Short mmCIF file of C-alpha atoms in Angstrom, two decimals:
data_model
loop_
_atom_site.label_atom_id
_atom_site.label_comp_id
_atom_site.label_asym_id
_atom_site.label_seq_id
_atom_site.Cartn_x
_atom_site.Cartn_y
_atom_site.Cartn_z
CA MET A 1 65.82 248.30 -186.49
CA GLU A 2 68.78 246.58 -188.11
CA LYS A 3 67.93 244.68 -191.29
CA ALA A 4 68.96 241.24 -190.08
CA LYS A 5 67.51 237.84 -189.24
CA ILE A 6 68.55 235.04 -186.90
CA SER A 7 67.32 231.46 -186.69
CA ALA A 8 65.56 229.79 -183.76
CA SER A 9 68.69 227.71 -183.05
CA GLN A 10 70.81 230.86 -182.88
CA LEU A 11 68.32 232.45 -180.48
CA PHE A 12 68.40 229.28 -178.37
CA ILE A 13 72.21 229.36 -178.16
CA LEU A 14 72.34 233.05 -177.29
CA MET A 15 69.78 232.58 -174.51
CA VAL A 16 71.65 229.62 -173.00
CA LEU A 17 74.98 231.47 -173.07
CA PHE A 18 73.30 234.58 -171.63
CA GLU A 19 71.61 232.78 -168.75
CA LEU A 20 74.73 230.80 -167.85
CA GLY A 21 76.87 233.95 -168.19
CA SER A 22 77.77 235.34 -164.77
CA ALA A 23 75.44 232.88 -162.96
CA LEU A 24 78.17 230.21 -163.16
CA LEU A 25 80.49 232.59 -161.38
CA VAL A 26 78.67 233.07 -158.07
CA PRO A 27 77.35 230.71 -155.34
CA LEU A 28 73.86 230.81 -156.84
CA ALA A 29 70.97 230.15 -154.41
CA ILE A 30 73.37 229.10 -151.64
CA ARG A 31 71.00 230.56 -149.03
CA ALA A 32 69.05 227.33 -149.61
CA LYS A 33 72.17 225.43 -148.39
CA GLN A 34 72.36 221.89 -149.81
CA ASP A 35 69.02 222.45 -151.58
CA ALA A 36 70.48 225.22 -153.78
CA TRP A 37 70.01 223.03 -156.85
CA LEU A 38 66.28 222.75 -156.10
CA ALA A 39 65.93 226.52 -155.62
CA ILE A 40 67.48 226.99 -159.07
CA LEU A 41 65.04 224.54 -160.70
CA LEU A 42 62.07 226.17 -158.92
CA GLY A 43 63.22 229.62 -160.08
CA MET A 44 63.45 228.27 -163.62
CA ILE A 45 59.91 226.85 -163.46
CA PHE A 46 58.43 230.08 -162.06
CA SER A 47 60.20 232.09 -164.77
CA PHE A 48 58.19 230.21 -167.42
CA ALA A 49 55.07 232.14 -166.33
CA LEU A 50 56.81 235.46 -166.98
CA PHE A 51 58.17 234.22 -170.31
CA PHE A 52 54.57 233.60 -171.38
CA VAL A 53 53.87 237.27 -170.57
CA TYR A 54 56.87 238.44 -172.62
CA HIS A 55 55.94 236.14 -175.51
CA LYS A 56 52.30 237.25 -175.54
CA LEU A 57 53.38 240.87 -175.82
CA TYR A 58 55.65 239.86 -178.72
CA SER A 59 52.76 238.00 -180.41
CA TYR A 60 50.66 241.19 -180.35
CA TYR A 61 53.50 243.23 -181.93
CA PRO A 62 55.81 240.73 -183.71
CA ASN A 63 57.54 243.30 -185.91
CA LEU A 64 58.07 245.99 -183.28
CA LEU A 65 60.75 246.45 -180.67
CA PRO A 66 59.51 246.86 -177.07
CA THR A 67 60.65 250.49 -177.23
CA GLU A 68 58.04 250.93 -179.99
CA TYR A 69 55.13 248.88 -178.64
CA MET A 70 55.44 250.43 -175.18
CA GLN A 71 54.50 253.74 -176.83
CA LYS A 72 51.57 252.11 -178.64
CA ILE A 73 50.29 250.54 -175.43
CA MET A 74 50.91 253.33 -172.91
CA GLY A 75 50.85 256.38 -175.18
CA LYS A 76 53.74 258.46 -176.51
CA GLY A 77 54.72 260.16 -173.23
CA ILE A 78 54.60 257.33 -170.69
CA GLY A 79 55.73 254.76 -173.28
CA THR A 80 58.86 256.79 -174.10
CA ILE A 81 59.73 257.11 -170.41
CA LEU A 82 59.27 253.36 -169.86
CA ALA A 83 61.37 252.52 -172.93
CA PHE A 84 64.15 254.82 -171.70
CA ILE A 85 64.08 253.18 -168.25
CA TYR A 86 64.56 249.74 -169.83
CA ILE A 87 67.46 251.03 -171.96
CA LEU A 88 69.11 252.40 -168.80
CA TYR A 89 68.54 249.05 -167.10
CA PHE A 90 70.19 247.12 -169.95
CA MET A 91 73.21 249.41 -169.70
CA TYR A 92 73.32 249.08 -165.91
CA ASP A 93 73.08 245.29 -166.07
CA ALA A 94 75.81 245.16 -168.74
CA SER A 95 78.05 247.25 -166.47
CA ARG A 96 77.40 244.87 -163.54
CA VAL A 97 78.34 241.80 -165.59
CA LEU A 98 81.42 243.61 -166.93
CA ARG A 99 82.42 244.33 -163.33
CA ASP A 100 81.97 240.61 -162.55
CA PHE A 101 84.43 239.84 -165.34
CA GLY A 102 87.02 242.33 -164.09
CA GLU A 103 86.81 241.14 -160.49
CA MET A 104 87.13 237.51 -161.60
CA LEU A 105 90.13 238.23 -163.81
CA LEU A 106 91.95 240.13 -161.06
CA THR A 107 91.20 237.44 -158.47
CA PHE A 108 92.11 234.58 -160.78
CA ALA A 109 95.25 235.68 -162.60
CA TYR A 110 96.12 239.38 -162.60
CA PRO A 111 95.95 240.80 -159.05
CA ASP A 112 98.25 243.72 -159.90
CA THR A 113 96.35 244.79 -163.03
CA PRO A 114 94.02 247.82 -162.63
CA LEU A 115 90.34 246.86 -162.81
CA PHE A 116 89.74 249.53 -165.47
CA ILE A 117 92.27 247.92 -167.84
CA ALA A 118 90.70 244.45 -167.48
CA ASN A 119 87.19 245.83 -168.13
CA ALA A 120 88.35 248.03 -171.01
CA LEU A 121 90.00 245.12 -172.87
CA LEU A 122 86.77 243.08 -172.90
CA MET A 123 84.68 246.16 -173.71
CA LEU A 124 86.77 246.95 -176.81
CA VAL A 125 86.13 243.45 -178.21
CA ILE A 126 82.40 243.74 -177.43
CA ILE A 127 82.13 247.18 -179.08
CA TYR A 128 83.71 245.75 -182.23
CA THR A 129 81.24 242.84 -182.21
CA ILE A 130 78.20 245.07 -181.63
CA ARG A 131 79.16 247.23 -184.61
CA LYS A 132 78.95 244.10 -186.79
CA GLY A 133 75.32 243.44 -185.79
CA ILE A 134 73.14 240.69 -184.36
CA GLU A 135 73.91 238.15 -187.11
CA VAL A 136 77.63 238.20 -186.27
CA ILE A 137 76.87 237.90 -182.54
CA ALA A 138 74.62 234.90 -183.26
CA ARG A 139 77.17 233.16 -185.53
CA SER A 140 79.90 233.69 -182.92
CA GLY A 141 77.56 232.10 -180.39
CA GLU A 142 77.19 228.98 -182.55
CA LEU A 143 80.96 228.45 -182.63
CA LEU A 144 81.69 229.18 -178.97
CA PHE A 145 78.64 227.28 -177.67
CA ILE A 146 80.15 223.99 -178.86
CA PHE A 147 83.54 224.89 -177.37
CA MET A 148 81.97 225.81 -174.02
CA TYR A 149 80.11 222.50 -173.78
CA ILE A 150 83.27 220.56 -174.64
CA LEU A 151 84.93 222.32 -171.69
CA ALA A 152 81.93 221.57 -169.46
CA VAL A 153 81.82 217.85 -170.31
CA ALA A 154 85.62 217.50 -169.95
CA GLY A 155 85.50 219.31 -166.61
CA PHE A 156 82.70 217.06 -165.34
CA ILE A 157 84.58 213.90 -166.34
CA LEU A 158 87.73 215.13 -164.61
CA ILE A 159 85.87 216.01 -161.40
CA VAL A 160 84.29 212.54 -161.29
CA SER A 161 87.64 210.89 -162.14
CA SER A 162 89.33 212.79 -159.30
CA GLY A 163 86.94 211.23 -156.79
CA LEU A 164 86.07 214.67 -155.41
CA ILE A 165 82.30 214.20 -155.25
CA ASP A 166 80.94 213.41 -151.80
CA VAL A 167 77.17 212.83 -151.95
CA ALA A 168 76.99 213.16 -148.14
CA ASN A 169 77.46 216.93 -148.59
CA LEU A 170 74.04 217.04 -150.27
CA LYS A 171 72.28 215.52 -147.26
CA PRO A 172 69.87 215.97 -145.61
CA ALA A 173 67.74 217.04 -148.57
CA LEU A 174 64.87 219.38 -147.66
CA GLU A 175 66.08 219.45 -144.05
CA LYS A 176 63.63 222.26 -143.18
CA GLY A 177 61.03 221.38 -145.79
CA LEU A 178 60.26 222.95 -149.15
CA LEU A 179 59.81 226.50 -147.82
CA PRO A 180 63.52 227.63 -147.72
CA PRO A 181 64.31 226.71 -151.37
CA LEU A 182 60.93 228.12 -152.40
CA LYS A 183 61.75 231.46 -150.74
CA VAL A 184 65.15 231.58 -152.42
CA ALA A 185 63.58 230.73 -155.79
CA LEU A 186 61.00 233.53 -155.53
CA SER A 187 63.42 236.13 -154.17
CA GLU A 188 66.63 235.31 -156.07
CA THR A 189 66.83 232.71 -158.84
CA LEU A 190 63.59 233.80 -160.51
CA TYR A 191 65.23 237.16 -161.24
CA PHE A 192 68.86 236.17 -161.58
CA PRO A 193 69.53 234.74 -164.06
CA PHE A 194 66.25 233.62 -165.63
CA THR A 195 63.97 236.64 -166.10
CA GLU A 196 66.98 238.83 -166.90
CA ALA A 197 66.34 237.27 -170.31
CA ILE A 198 63.58 239.88 -170.77
CA VAL A 199 66.34 241.57 -172.79
CA PHE A 200 65.60 239.05 -175.57
CA THR A 201 62.28 240.80 -176.23
CA MET A 202 64.54 243.32 -178.01
CA ILE A 203 65.90 240.53 -180.22
CA LEU A 204 62.72 238.52 -180.94
CA PRO A 205 61.69 240.79 -183.88
CA TYR A 206 64.84 239.56 -185.68
CA LEU A 207 63.71 235.93 -185.48
CA ASN A 208 63.09 234.52 -188.96
CA ASN A 209 60.23 232.30 -187.75
CA SER A 210 58.09 233.94 -185.08
CA LYS A 211 56.14 230.72 -184.42
CA LYS A 212 59.24 229.16 -182.87
CA ALA A 213 59.82 231.96 -180.36
CA LYS A 214 57.91 230.47 -177.42
CA VAL A 215 59.31 226.94 -177.54
CA THR A 216 62.84 228.29 -178.13
CA MET A 217 62.69 230.57 -175.08
CA LEU A 218 61.32 227.81 -172.84
CA CYS A 219 63.79 225.16 -174.03
CA ALA A 220 66.77 227.53 -173.64
CA THR A 221 65.69 228.45 -170.11
CA GLY A 222 65.12 224.77 -169.28
CA LEU A 223 68.61 223.77 -170.44
CA SER A 224 70.20 226.71 -168.59
CA GLY A 225 68.35 225.84 -165.39
CA ILE A 226 69.40 222.20 -165.53
CA ASN A 227 73.03 223.18 -166.22
CA LEU A 228 73.09 225.64 -163.30
CA ALA A 229 71.45 223.11 -160.97
CA ILE A 230 74.06 220.47 -161.92
CA THR A 231 76.84 223.02 -161.37
CA MET A 232 75.62 223.82 -157.87
CA LEU A 233 75.15 220.11 -157.11
CA ILE A 234 78.80 219.56 -158.04
CA ASN A 235 80.03 222.63 -156.12
CA VAL A 236 78.23 221.62 -152.93
CA SER A 237 79.14 217.93 -153.22
CA VAL A 238 82.84 218.79 -153.73
CA LEU A 239 83.28 221.78 -151.39
CA GLY A 240 80.45 221.31 -148.89
CA VAL A 241 77.89 223.97 -148.01
CA ASN A 242 80.13 226.09 -145.75
CA LEU A 243 83.02 226.41 -148.21
CA THR A 244 80.66 227.03 -151.14
CA GLU A 245 78.99 229.78 -149.11
CA ARG A 246 82.29 231.46 -148.20
CA SER A 247 83.88 231.16 -151.65
CA GLN A 248 83.64 234.18 -153.96
CA PHE A 249 83.87 231.90 -157.01
CA PRO A 250 82.90 228.35 -155.96
CA LEU A 251 83.21 226.84 -159.43
CA LEU A 252 86.82 228.08 -159.56
CA SER A 253 87.48 226.43 -156.18
CA THR A 254 85.94 223.19 -157.49
CA VAL A 255 88.05 223.20 -160.67
CA GLU A 256 91.19 223.98 -158.66
CA SER A 257 90.53 220.79 -156.64
CA ILE A 258 90.87 218.55 -159.72
CA GLN A 259 93.84 216.19 -159.53
CA VAL A 260 94.00 213.08 -161.69
CA ALA A 261 96.90 210.62 -161.27
CA ASP A 262 99.25 213.37 -160.00
CA PHE A 263 99.36 214.62 -163.57
CA LEU A 264 96.25 216.63 -164.45
CA GLU A 265 95.89 219.51 -162.01
CA ARG A 266 95.67 223.32 -161.87
CA LEU A 267 93.03 223.31 -164.61
CA ASP A 268 91.83 226.80 -163.74
CA VAL A 269 92.02 227.67 -167.43
CA PHE A 270 88.86 225.54 -167.97
CA PHE A 271 86.98 227.81 -165.61
CA MET A 272 88.51 230.95 -167.09
CA LEU A 273 87.63 230.16 -170.70
CA ALA A 274 84.04 229.18 -169.86
CA MET A 275 83.54 232.35 -167.83
CA VAL A 276 84.97 234.63 -170.51
CA ILE A 277 82.66 233.10 -173.14
CA GLY A 278 79.53 233.37 -170.96
CA ILE A 279 80.23 236.91 -169.77
CA PHE A 280 81.17 238.07 -173.27
CA PHE A 281 77.78 237.03 -174.65
CA LYS A 282 75.82 238.33 -171.67
CA VAL A 283 77.36 241.79 -171.93
CA SER A 284 77.05 241.72 -175.74
CA VAL A 285 73.30 240.95 -175.70
CA LEU A 286 72.56 243.60 -173.04
CA PHE A 287 74.73 246.16 -174.84
CA TYR A 288 73.16 245.37 -178.22
CA ALA A 289 69.67 245.79 -176.75
CA ALA A 290 70.67 249.18 -175.34
CA VAL A 291 72.13 250.26 -178.70
CA ILE A 292 69.14 249.31 -180.87
CA GLY A 293 66.70 250.57 -178.24
CA THR A 294 68.42 253.96 -178.11
CA ALA A 295 68.60 254.17 -181.91
CA ASN A 296 64.91 253.31 -182.18
CA LEU A 297 63.78 255.69 -179.44
CA PHE A 298 65.76 258.67 -180.73
CA LYS A 299 65.29 257.87 -184.46
CA ILE A 300 68.98 257.30 -185.24
CA ASN A 301 69.35 255.60 -188.61
CA SER A 302 72.69 253.90 -187.95
CA PRO A 303 72.69 252.07 -184.60
CA SER A 304 76.37 251.09 -184.96
CA ARG A 305 77.32 254.75 -184.45
CA LEU A 306 76.12 254.44 -180.85
CA ALA A 307 78.44 251.53 -180.01
CA TYR A 308 81.42 253.65 -178.95
CA PRO A 309 79.66 256.29 -176.82
CA LEU A 310 77.36 253.78 -175.05
CA GLY A 311 80.25 251.35 -174.65
CA ILE A 312 82.34 254.01 -172.91
CA ILE A 313 79.41 254.85 -170.61
CA ILE A 314 79.01 251.16 -169.67
CA LEU A 315 82.75 250.88 -169.04
CA PHE A 316 82.77 253.83 -166.63
CA MET A 317 79.54 252.64 -164.99
CA SER A 318 81.22 249.30 -164.26
CA MET A 319 83.85 251.19 -162.28
CA ALA A 320 81.45 253.53 -160.50
CA ILE A 321 78.68 251.14 -159.33
CA ALA A 322 80.62 249.87 -156.30
CA ARG A 323 83.78 250.63 -154.35
CA ASN A 324 84.72 246.98 -153.86
CA LEU A 325 83.60 243.43 -154.63
CA GLN A 326 81.57 243.01 -151.41
CA GLU A 327 79.54 246.16 -152.11
CA HIS A 328 79.07 245.06 -155.71
CA LEU A 329 77.73 241.63 -154.69
CA HIS A 330 75.45 243.07 -151.98
CA GLU A 331 73.95 245.57 -154.42
CA GLY A 332 73.24 242.78 -156.91
CA LEU A 333 71.64 240.46 -154.36
CA TYR A 334 69.47 242.92 -152.46
CA THR A 335 69.22 246.51 -153.76
CA ALA A 336 68.80 245.69 -157.47
CA LYS A 337 66.16 243.04 -156.73
CA PHE A 338 63.65 245.38 -155.09
CA VAL A 339 64.43 248.58 -157.00
CA LEU A 340 64.79 247.09 -160.49
CA HIS A 341 64.05 243.39 -160.93
CA ILE A 342 60.57 243.10 -159.42
CA PRO A 343 59.09 246.17 -161.19
CA LEU A 344 60.91 245.72 -164.52
CA PHE A 345 60.56 241.93 -164.87
CA THR A 346 57.18 241.37 -163.23
CA ILE A 347 54.95 244.38 -162.60
CA ILE A 348 55.46 246.50 -165.73
CA PRO A 349 55.31 243.62 -168.30
CA SER A 350 52.14 242.28 -166.65
CA LEU A 351 50.56 245.74 -166.76
CA LEU A 352 51.58 246.18 -170.41
CA LEU A 353 50.06 242.82 -171.30
CA LEU A 354 46.79 243.64 -169.55
CA ILE A 355 46.44 246.96 -171.41
CA ALA A 356 47.50 245.37 -174.73
CA PHE A 357 44.95 242.59 -174.23
CA LEU A 358 42.13 245.09 -173.56
CA LYS A 359 43.11 247.22 -176.57
CA ASN A 360 43.28 244.23 -178.91
CA ARG A 361 39.95 242.91 -177.65
CA LYS A 362 38.31 246.26 -178.44
CA LYS A 363 39.79 246.16 -181.95
CA HIS A 364 38.38 242.70 -182.59
CA ARG A 365 34.97 243.77 -181.32
CA GLY A 366 35.08 246.87 -183.50
#
């Protein structure tokens, strides 16, 4: 483990930036139609139950990384395999988000630029940041968090000023009852983006006050959920359900619609800056977790030495995971959910908690 500490406020900021990350990019929960905002809030609420599981595991082993306490709970053999699977997942997820960035950049501004070049440029900056450690990542988050929210507030004011919002697009609410948004919440938004934050179990041991971990995680997830719900409310009210559904990047389409007094228009740069900040921190946190997890598992004294080789692997993975954007999005929505998200976010942590609870109860009795 790196000898570093971060504050509860820094953890809060990193979690918010992480959960907004690539979730702002896509038409999140649009299968629930005009009730997408409700599906997001329901997914956020359900994720709280899993955060209690992650936090309880942390409370049993506050000074250990998950890669260490998995071995204590499950034994050396099975625990090592599980830890390695999670490291691979963090790298895979980082590569997916990096691919999101490249596809967005090419669609938005640089259609003739090779995808590899776009991904490589961001990856070089992230590798440099990871080598500096978690404290530098957290301090960078504090600066850019304020900037991102200034962009968000300015964008919201401009959308309202443009008279783009049509509340009729949000009606009828709950047209087919609560079941459709509930299904979307349990099958999509619970896993993306909320319980992806399981990666922060790798960062909790760096928290300088462990008592603040639970409330920080819940508050960060709550703020992220409200922000994402508001974003989808705006997207649907401006574009309508059909256009939001068909758009690859609905928030970009919404921002492109802004026109105030025939003067302020083509404010795509708002969208671009916000997306770059969110994706930068999401990839950085996933990459950092993979680096310290690998260093811990294989007893490497200097985790920063792993930044270049693992970074190159993530870069090439981002190119290899899909042949085109449609395949990439389909894999994220359907394949990854059943193969990775349900077992890694739900089943395995719950099993680990059950075994840890039984072991700790025996110790107290003894």
